Coordinates of C-alpha atoms and ligand atoms in Angstrom, one line a residue:
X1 CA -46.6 -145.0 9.3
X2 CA -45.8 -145.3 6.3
X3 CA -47.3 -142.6 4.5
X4 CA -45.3 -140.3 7.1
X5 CA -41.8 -141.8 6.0
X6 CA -43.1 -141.0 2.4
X7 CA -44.3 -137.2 3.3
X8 CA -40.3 -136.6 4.9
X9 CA -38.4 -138.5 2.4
X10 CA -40.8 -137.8 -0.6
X11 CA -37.3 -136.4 -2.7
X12 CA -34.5 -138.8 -1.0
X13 CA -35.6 -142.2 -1.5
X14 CA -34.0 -144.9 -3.9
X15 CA -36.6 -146.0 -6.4
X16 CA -37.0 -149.7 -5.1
X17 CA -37.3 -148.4 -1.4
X18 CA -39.9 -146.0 -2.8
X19 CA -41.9 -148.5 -4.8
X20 CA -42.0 -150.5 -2.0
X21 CA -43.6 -147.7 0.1
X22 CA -46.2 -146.7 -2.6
X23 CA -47.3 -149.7 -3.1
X24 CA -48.0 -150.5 0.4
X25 CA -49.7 -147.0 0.8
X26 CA -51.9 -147.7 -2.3
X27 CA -53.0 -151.5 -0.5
X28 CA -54.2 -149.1 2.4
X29 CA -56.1 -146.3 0.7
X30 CA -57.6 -149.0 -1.8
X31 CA -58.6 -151.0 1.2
X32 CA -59.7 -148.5 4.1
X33 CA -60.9 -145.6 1.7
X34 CA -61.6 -146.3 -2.2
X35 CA -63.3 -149.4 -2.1
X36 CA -65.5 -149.0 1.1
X37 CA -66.4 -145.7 -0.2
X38 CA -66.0 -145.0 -4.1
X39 CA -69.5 -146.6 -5.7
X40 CA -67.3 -146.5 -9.1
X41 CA -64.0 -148.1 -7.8
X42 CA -66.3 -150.5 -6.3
X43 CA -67.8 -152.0 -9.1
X44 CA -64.5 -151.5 -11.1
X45 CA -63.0 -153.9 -8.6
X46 CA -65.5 -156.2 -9.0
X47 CA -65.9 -156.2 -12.2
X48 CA -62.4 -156.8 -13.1
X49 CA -61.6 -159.3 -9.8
X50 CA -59.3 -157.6 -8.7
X51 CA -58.4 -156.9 -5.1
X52 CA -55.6 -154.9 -3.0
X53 CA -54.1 -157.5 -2.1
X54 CA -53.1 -158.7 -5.9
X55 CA -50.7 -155.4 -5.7
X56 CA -47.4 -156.2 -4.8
X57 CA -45.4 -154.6 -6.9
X58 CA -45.3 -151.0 -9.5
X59 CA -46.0 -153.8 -12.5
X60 CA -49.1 -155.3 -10.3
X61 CA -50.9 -151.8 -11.2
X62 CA -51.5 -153.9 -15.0
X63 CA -54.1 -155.6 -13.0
X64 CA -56.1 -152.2 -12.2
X65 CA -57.8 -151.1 -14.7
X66 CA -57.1 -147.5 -16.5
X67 CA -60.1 -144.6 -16.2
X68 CA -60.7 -143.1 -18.9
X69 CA -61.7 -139.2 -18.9
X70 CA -65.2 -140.5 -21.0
X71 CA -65.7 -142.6 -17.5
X72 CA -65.9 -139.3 -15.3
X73 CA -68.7 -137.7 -18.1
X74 CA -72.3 -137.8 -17.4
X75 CA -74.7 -140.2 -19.0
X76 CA -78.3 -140.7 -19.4
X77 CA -77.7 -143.8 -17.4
X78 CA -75.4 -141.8 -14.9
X79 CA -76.6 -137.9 -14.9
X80 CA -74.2 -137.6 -11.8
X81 CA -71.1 -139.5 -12.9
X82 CA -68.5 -137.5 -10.9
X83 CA -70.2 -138.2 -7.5
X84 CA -69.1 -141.2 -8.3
X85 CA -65.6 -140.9 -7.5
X86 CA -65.9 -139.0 -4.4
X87 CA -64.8 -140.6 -1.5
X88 CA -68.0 -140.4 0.5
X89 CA -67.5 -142.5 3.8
X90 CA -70.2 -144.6 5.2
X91 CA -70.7 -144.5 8.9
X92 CA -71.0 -148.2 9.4
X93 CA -67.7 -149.4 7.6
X94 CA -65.6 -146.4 8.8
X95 CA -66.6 -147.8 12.6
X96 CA -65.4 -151.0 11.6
X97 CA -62.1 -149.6 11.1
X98 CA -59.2 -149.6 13.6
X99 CA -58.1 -146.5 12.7
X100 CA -61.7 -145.3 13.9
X101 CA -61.5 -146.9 17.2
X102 CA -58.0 -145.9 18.0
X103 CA -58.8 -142.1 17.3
X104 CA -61.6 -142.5 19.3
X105 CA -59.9 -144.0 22.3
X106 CA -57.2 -141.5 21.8
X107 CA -59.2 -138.3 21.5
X108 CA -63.0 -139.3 22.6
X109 CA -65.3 -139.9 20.5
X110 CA -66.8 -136.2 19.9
X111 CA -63.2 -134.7 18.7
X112 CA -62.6 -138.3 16.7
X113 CA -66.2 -137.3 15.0
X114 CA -65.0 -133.5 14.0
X115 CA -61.4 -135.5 12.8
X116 CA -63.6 -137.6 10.5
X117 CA -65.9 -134.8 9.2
X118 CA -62.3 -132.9 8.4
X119 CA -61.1 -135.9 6.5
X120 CA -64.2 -136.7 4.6
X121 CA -66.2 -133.4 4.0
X122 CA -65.9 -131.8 0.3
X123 CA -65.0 -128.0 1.1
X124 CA -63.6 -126.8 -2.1
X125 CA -63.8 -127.4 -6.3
X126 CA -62.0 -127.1 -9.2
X127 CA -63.0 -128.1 -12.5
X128 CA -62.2 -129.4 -15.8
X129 CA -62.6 -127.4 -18.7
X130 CA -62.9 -128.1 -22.0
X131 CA -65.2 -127.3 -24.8
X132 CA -66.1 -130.1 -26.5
X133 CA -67.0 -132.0 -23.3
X134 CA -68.8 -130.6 -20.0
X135 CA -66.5 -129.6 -17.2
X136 CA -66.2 -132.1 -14.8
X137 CA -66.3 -131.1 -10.9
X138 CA -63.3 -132.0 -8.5
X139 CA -64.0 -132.2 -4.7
X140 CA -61.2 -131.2 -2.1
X141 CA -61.6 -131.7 1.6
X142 CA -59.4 -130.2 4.5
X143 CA -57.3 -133.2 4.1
X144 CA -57.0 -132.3 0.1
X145 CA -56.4 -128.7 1.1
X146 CA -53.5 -129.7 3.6
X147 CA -52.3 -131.7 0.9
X148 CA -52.6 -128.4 -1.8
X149 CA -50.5 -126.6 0.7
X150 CA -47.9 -129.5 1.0
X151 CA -47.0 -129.5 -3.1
X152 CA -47.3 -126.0 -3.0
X153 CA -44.9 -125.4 -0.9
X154 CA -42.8 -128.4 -2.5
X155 CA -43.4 -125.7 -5.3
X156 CA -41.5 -123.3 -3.6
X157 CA -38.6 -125.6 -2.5
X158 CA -37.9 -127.1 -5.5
X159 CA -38.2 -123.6 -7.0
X160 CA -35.5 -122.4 -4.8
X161 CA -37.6 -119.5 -4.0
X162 CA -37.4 -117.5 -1.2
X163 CA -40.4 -116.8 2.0
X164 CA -38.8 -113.2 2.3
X165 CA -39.5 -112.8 -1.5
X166 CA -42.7 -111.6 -3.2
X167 CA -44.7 -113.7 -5.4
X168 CA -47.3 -112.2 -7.6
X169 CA -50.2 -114.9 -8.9
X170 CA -51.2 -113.7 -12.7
X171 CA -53.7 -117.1 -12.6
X172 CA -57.1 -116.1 -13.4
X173 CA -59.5 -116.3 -10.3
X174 CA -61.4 -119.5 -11.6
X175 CA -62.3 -122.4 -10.2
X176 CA -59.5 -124.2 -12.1
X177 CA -56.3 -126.3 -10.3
X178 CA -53.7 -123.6 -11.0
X179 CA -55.2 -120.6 -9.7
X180 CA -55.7 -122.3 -6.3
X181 CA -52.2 -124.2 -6.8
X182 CA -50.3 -121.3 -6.8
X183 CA -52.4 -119.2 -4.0
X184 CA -51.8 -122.3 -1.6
X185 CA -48.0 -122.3 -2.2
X186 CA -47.7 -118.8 -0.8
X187 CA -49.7 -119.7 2.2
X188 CA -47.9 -123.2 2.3
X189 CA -44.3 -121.2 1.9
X190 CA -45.5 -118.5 4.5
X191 CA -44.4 -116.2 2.3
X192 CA -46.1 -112.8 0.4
X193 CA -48.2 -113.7 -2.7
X194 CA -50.6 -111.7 -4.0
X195 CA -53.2 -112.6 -6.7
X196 CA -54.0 -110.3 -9.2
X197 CA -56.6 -112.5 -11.0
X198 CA -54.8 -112.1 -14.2
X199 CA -56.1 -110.3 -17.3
X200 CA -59.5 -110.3 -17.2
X201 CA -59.6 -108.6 -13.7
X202 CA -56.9 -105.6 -14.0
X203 CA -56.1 -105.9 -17.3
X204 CA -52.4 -105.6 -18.5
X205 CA -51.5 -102.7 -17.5
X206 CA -53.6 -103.4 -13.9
X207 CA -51.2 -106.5 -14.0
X208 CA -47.8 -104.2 -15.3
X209 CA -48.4 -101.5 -12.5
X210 CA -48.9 -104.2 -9.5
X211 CA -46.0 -105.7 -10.5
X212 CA -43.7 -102.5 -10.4
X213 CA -45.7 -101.4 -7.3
X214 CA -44.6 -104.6 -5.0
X215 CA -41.5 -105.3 -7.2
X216 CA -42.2 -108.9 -7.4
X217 CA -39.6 -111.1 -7.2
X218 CA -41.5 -113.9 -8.8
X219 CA -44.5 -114.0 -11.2
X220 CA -46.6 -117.1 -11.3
X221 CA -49.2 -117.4 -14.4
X222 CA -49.7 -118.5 -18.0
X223 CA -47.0 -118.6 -20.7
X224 CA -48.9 -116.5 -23.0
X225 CA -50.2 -113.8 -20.4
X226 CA -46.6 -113.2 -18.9
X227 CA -45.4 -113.0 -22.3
X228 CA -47.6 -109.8 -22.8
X229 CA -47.2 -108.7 -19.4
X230 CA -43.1 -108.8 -20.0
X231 CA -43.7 -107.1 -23.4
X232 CA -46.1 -104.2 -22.2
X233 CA -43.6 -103.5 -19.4
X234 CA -40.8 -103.4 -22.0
X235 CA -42.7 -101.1 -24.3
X236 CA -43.2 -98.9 -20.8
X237 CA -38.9 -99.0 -20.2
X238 CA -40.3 -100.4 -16.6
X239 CA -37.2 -101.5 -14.5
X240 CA -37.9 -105.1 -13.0
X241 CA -34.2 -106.0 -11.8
X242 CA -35.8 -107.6 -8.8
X243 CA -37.3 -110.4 -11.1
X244 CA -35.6 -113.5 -9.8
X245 CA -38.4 -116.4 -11.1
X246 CA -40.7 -116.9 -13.8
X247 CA -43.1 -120.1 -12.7
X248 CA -44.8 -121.7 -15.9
X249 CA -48.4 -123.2 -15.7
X250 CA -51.2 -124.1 -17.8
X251 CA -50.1 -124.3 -21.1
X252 CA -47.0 -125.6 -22.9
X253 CA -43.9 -123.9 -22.2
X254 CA -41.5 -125.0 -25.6
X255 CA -38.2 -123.8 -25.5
X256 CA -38.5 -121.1 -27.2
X257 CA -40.9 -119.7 -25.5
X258 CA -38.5 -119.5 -22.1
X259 CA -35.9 -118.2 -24.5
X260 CA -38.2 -115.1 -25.6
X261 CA -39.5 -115.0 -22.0
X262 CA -35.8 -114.8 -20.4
X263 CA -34.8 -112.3 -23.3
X264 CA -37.7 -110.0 -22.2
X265 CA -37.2 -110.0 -18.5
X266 CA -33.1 -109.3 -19.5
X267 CA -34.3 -106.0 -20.8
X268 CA -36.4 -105.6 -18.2
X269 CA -33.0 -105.5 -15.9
X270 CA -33.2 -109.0 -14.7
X271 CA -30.5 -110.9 -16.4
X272 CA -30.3 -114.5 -15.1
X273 CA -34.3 -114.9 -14.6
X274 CA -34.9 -118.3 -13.8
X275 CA -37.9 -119.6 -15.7
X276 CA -39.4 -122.6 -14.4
X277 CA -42.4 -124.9 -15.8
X278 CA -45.4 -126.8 -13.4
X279 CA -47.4 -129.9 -15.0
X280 CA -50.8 -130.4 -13.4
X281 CA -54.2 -131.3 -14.0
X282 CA -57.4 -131.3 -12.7
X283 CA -57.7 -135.4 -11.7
X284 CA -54.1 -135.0 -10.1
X285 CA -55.2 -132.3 -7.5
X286 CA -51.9 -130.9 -7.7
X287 CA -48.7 -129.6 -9.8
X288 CA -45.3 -130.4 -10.0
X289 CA -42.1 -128.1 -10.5
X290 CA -39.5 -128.1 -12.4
X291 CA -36.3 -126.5 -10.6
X292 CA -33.6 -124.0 -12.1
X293 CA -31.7 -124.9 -14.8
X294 CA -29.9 -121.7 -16.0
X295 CA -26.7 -123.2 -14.9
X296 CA -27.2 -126.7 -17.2
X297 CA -29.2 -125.2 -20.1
X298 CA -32.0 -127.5 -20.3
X299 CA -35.1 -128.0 -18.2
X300 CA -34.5 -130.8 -15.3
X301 CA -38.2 -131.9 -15.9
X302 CA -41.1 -132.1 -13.5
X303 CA -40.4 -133.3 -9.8
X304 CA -43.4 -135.9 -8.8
X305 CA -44.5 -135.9 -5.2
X306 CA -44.4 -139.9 -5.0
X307 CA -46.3 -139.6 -1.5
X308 CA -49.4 -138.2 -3.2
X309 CA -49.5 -140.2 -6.0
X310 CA -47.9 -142.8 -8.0
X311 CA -47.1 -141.8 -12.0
X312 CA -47.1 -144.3 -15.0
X313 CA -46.2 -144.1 -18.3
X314 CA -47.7 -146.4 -20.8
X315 CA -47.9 -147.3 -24.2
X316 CA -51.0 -145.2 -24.9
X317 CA -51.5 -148.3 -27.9
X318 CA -51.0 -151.3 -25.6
X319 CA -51.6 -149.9 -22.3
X320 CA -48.2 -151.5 -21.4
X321 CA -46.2 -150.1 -18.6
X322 CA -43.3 -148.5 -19.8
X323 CA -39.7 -149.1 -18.7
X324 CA -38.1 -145.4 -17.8
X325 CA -37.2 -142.5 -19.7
X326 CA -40.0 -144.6 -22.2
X327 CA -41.5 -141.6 -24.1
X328 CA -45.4 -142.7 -23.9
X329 CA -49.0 -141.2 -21.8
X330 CA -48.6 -140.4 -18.6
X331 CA -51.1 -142.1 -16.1
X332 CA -52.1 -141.2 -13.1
X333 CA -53.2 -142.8 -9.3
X334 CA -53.8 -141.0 -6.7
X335 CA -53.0 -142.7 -3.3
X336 CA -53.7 -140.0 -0.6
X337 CA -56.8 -138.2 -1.8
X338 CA -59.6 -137.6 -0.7
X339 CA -62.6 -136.1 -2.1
X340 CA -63.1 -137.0 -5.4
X341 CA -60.1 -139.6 -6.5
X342 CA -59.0 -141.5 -9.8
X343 CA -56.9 -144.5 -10.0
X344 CA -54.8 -145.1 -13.2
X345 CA -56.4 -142.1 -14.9
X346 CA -55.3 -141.5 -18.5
X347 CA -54.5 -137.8 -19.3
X348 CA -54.1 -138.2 -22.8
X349 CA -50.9 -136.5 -22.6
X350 CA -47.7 -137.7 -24.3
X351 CA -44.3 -137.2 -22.9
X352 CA -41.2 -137.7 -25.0
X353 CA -38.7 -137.9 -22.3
X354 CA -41.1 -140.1 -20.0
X355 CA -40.2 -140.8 -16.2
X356 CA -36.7 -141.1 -14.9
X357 CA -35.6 -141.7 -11.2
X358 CA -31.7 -140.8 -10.8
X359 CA -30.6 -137.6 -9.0
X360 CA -31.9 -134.8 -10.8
X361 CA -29.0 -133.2 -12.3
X362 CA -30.1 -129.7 -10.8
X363 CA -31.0 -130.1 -7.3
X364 CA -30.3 -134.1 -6.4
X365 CA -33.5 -134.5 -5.7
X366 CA -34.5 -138.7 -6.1
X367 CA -37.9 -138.6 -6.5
X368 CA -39.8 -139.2 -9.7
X369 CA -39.2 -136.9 -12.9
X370 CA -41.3 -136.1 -16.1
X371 CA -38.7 -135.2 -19.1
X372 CA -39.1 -133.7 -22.0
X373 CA -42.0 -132.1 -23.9
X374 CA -45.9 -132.4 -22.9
X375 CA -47.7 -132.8 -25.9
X376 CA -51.7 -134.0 -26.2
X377 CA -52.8 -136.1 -28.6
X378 CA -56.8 -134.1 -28.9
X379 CA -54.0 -131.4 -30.2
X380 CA -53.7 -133.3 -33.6
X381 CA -56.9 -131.4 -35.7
X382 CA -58.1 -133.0 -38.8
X383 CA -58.3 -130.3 -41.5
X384 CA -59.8 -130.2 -44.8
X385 CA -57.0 -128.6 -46.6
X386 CA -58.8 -129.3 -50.2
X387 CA -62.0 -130.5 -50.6
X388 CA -61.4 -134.1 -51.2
X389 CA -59.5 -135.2 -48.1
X390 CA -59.0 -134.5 -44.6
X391 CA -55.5 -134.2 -43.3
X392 CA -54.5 -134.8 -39.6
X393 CA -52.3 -131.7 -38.4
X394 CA -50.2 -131.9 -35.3
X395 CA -50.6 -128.3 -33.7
X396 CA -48.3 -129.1 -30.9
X397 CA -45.9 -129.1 -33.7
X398 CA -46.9 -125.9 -35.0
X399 CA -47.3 -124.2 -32.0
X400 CA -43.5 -125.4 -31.2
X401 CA -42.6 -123.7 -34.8
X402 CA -43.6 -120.1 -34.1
X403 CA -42.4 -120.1 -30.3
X404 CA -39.2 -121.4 -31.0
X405 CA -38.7 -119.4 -34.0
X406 CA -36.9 -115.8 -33.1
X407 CA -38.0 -112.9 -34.4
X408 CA -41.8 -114.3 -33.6
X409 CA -42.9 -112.5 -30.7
X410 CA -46.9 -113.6 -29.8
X411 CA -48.9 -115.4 -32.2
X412 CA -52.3 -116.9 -33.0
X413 CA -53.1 -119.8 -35.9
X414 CA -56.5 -119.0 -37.8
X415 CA -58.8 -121.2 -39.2
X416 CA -61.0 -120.4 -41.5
X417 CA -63.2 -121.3 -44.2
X418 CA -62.5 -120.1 -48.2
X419 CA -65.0 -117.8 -48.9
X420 CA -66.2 -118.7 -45.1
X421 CA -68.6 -121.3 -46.8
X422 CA -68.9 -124.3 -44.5
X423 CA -68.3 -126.9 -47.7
X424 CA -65.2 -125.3 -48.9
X425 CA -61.5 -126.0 -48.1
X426 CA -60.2 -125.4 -44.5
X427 CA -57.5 -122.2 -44.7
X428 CA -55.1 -122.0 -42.2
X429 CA -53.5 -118.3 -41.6
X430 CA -51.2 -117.3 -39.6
X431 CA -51.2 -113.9 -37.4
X432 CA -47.9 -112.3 -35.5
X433 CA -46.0 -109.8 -34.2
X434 CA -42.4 -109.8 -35.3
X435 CA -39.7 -108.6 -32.5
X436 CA -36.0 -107.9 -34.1
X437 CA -34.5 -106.7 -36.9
X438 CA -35.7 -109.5 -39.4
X439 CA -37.7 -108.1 -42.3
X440 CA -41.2 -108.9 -43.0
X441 CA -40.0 -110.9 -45.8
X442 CA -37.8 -112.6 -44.4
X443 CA -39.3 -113.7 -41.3
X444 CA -42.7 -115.0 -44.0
X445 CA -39.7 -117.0 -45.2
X446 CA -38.7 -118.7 -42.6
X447 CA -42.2 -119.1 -41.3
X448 CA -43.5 -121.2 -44.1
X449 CA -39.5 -123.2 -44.1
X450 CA -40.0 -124.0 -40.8
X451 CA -44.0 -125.4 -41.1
X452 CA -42.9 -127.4 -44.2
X453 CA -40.2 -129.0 -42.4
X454 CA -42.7 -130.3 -39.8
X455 CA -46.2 -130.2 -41.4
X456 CA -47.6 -131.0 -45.0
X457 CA -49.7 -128.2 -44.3
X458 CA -48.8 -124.6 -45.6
X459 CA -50.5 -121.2 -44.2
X460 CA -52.9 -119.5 -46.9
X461 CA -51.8 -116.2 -45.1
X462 CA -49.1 -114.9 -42.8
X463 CA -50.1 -111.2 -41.6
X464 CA -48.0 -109.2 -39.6
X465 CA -49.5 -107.5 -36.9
X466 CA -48.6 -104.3 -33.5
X467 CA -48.2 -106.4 -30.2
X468 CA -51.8 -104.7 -29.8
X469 CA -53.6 -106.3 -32.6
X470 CA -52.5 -109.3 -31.6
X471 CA -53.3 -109.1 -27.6
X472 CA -57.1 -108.0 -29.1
X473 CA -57.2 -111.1 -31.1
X474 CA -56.0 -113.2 -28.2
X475 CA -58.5 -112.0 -26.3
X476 CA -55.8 -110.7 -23.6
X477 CA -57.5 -108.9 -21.0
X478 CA -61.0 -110.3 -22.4
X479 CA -61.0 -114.0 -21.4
X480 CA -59.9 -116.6 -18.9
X481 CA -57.1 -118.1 -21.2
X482 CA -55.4 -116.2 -24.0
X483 CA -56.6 -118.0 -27.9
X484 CA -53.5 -119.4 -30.0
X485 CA -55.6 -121.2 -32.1
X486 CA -58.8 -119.5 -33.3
X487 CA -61.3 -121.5 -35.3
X488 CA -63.6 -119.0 -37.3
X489 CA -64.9 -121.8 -38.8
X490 CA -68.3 -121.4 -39.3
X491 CA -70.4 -124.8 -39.1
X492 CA -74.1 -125.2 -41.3
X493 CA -75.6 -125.1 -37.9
X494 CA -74.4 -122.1 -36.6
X495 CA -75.1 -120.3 -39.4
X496 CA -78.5 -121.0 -39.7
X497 CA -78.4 -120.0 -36.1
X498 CA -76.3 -117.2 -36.4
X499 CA -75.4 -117.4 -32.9
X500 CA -72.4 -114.7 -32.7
X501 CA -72.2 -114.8 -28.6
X502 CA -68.3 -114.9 -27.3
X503 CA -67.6 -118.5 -26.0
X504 CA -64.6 -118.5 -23.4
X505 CA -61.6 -120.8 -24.5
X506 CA -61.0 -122.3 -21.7
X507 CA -59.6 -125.6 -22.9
X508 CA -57.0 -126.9 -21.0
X509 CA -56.7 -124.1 -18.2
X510 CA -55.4 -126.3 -15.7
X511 CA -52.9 -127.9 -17.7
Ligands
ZN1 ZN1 -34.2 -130.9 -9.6

């Protein structure tokens, strides 16, 4: 019951009536499916003595307590930790249940059976990617699927796209969140969407000509990728005055990054683009939108489906709850999952704007928003800038330095080592293709102005590069997700191994 009032009114409630409802969808899922049937949550519980019924409230979550992405890694002691987390119901508790009995009474026990089996059965994956740590697996069932379909076509909604219009999905076909995202939205929105696997599978100019064939209406991929897409078709004169929508996923999206986007699609014929962002990940099992904001000038921040699950932010120091618009970590609990499902999972990522609940000043939408900028906090690097000390480096920041700056078109951030010996100094150097009018000179100028006013660090090196050079050393066309940042570091081990095989950066894909 309540759970349906939720799924209706998911972007019309008032925040207390919402809370309310959360909370007393949360008491159910942790009483009739987490803790009957998550061996983790179970001894979590336990552990900390905590039961359901100690949740009254949004503060009350202080009492859970927060999973950490190390708890979801194997172990020697745990060589299957994810199974962990995956709802996996047991026959003897779920008869128990009066939920069980009803649907039997209602629908005989052989359909109630094939309901159960629907509810409970894993049927897809994503995973996590990452390459410092293994990827960790994600379960769906139909249930999670139905749900996949439900944001998506929130996705659509709050996009204010259209089902007569066509969608093409540059995602790369992985098994990663935003690839099957944005697939499920077109089937959610009833509406043309076809997948084009991005770079990898057609290439760019595979990409480029699908695009003109269909005449997309709205492309749906990675900042970096449509950025090249954009530019080859610009380089091409290609006419895409149809282009209505550019939906954001998987990386950052800064500001200046829409801007070059939305100037490249204007020469492409489409004048007042809208170009929206999506924050996802993995342990969420779903994205959420941000909707057009041409006519204010700033993004209106990411709309939460509060009937899926319930956001946080906390002090990522304290672990306090935050107050709202608090910039701090966003936390996550899901509280209609199935499958595999986290409670009070920290992301690691920081959001400066934090969550807000008036009317979005776009679309009036009341439900739950994410402002500001995403940044995460394994972004800081340490670097060995001289040989004596390391120094932390914030490459959100730098990242945010050569997307906002104009006359930057794509980029990537080098390191290497001096004389590429593994004991000597860190060098950082910077590769780009300039767009404009702005000399060479004068562009390295304002590069290295713009990195001192943020960073002690300064670039050994800025080369200027063809949009070419720089697609080959992204990798566009070659890997999953396009390289930014490339560490040519070489380590003492892998140069006594030598080992010069081409890793996929993959880091981050569903994000
Ligand atoms: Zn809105």
């Amino acid at each position: 019951m309540n759970l349906s009032k939720l799924n209706d009114k998911w972007d019309a409630l008032k925040e207390d009536e919402l809370h309310a409802l959360q909370i007393r969808q949360l008491r159910w899922f942790l009483k009739s499916r987490v803790l009957p049937f998550s061996a983790f949550y179970r001894a979590r519980f336990e552990e900390a003595g905590v039961s359901p019924d100690d949740i009254r409230s949004i503060e009350d979550l202080r009492y859970v307590p927060f999973t950490q992405k190390e708890d979801l890694l194997p172990s020697d002691d745990h060589p299957k930790r994810s199974r962990e987390f995956v709802l996996i119901p047991e026959q003897a508790a779920l008869k128990r249940q009066a939920s069980t009995v009803m649907s039997a009474l209602r629908h005989g026990p052989a359909a109630a059976k094939k309901l159960l089996e629907e509810e409970f059965r894993p049927i897809m994956m994503t995973s996590t990617t990452g390459r410092s740590t293994v990827p960790v697996p994600f379960l769906y069932t139909a249930h999670d699927i139905e749900n996949l379909r439900r944001t998506g076509r929130r996705m659509m909604e709050v996009c204010e796209s259209d089902p007569s219009w066509k969608h093409a999905n540059l995602f790369p076909f992985a098994p990663h969140l935003a690839f099957w995202q944005a697939h499920y939205a077109g089937t959610g929105w009833d509406t043309f969407c076809v997948s084009t696997g991005g770079g990898k599978v057609l290439g760019t100019a595979g990409n480029v000509g699908l695009i003109d064939r269909i005449d997309a209406d709205v492309l749906i991929g990675m900042p970096t990728f449509i950025y090249h897409i954009l530019q080859q078709a610009v380089s091409e004169d290609r006419y895409w005055a149809n282009l209505k929508r550019i939906v954001l996923g998987g990386e950052k999206v800064p500001d200046g990054l829409r801007r070059k986007l939305r100037g490249l699609a204007a020469e492409l014929g489409s004048g007042n683009v809208e170009i929206m962002a999506t924050y996802g990940f993995t342990e969420a099992k779903m994205a959420w939108p941000e909707c057009p904001s041409n006519a204010l000038g700033s993004p209106t921040g990411y709309h939460i489906s509060p009937d899926l699950g319930i956001v946080e932010i906390i002090d990522p120091e304290t672990g306090d709850i935050l107050p709202p618009g608090h910039a701090g970590e966003v936390v996550f609990t899901a509280i209609d999952s199935r499958g595999s499902v986290v409670l009070r999972y920290r992301t690691g990522d920081q959001i400066d704007g934090g969550l807000v609940y008036e009317a979005c000043p776009g679309c009036g939408r009341t439900c739950p928003r994410l402002l500001g900028t995403i940044s995460r906090v394994s972004d800081k690097r340490e670097l060995a800038l001289d040989k004596l000390k390391g120094t932390l480096v914030d490459f959100n920041a730098l990242e945010r330095v050569l997307d906002d700056l104009d006359g930057v078109g794509a980029w990537q951030i080098e390191l290497r080592k001096r004389n590429d010996d593994p004991f000597d100094a860190d060098e950082v150097i910077i590769h780009l293709a300039a767009t404009g009018t702005a000399s060479s000179r004068d562009l390295e100028t304002a590069v290295r102005r713009h990195f001192r006013a943020v960073t002690e660090m300064r670039p050994n090196r800025i080369d200027f590069h063809s949009n070419e050079e720089i697609r080959e050393m992204q990798g566009v066309g070659r890997v999953l997700k396009e390289e930014r940042v490339r560490d040519n570091r070489p380590t003492a081990g892998e140069l006594a191994a030598e080992d010069s095989t081409e890793s996929e950066p993959m880091e981050e894909l569903t994000r």
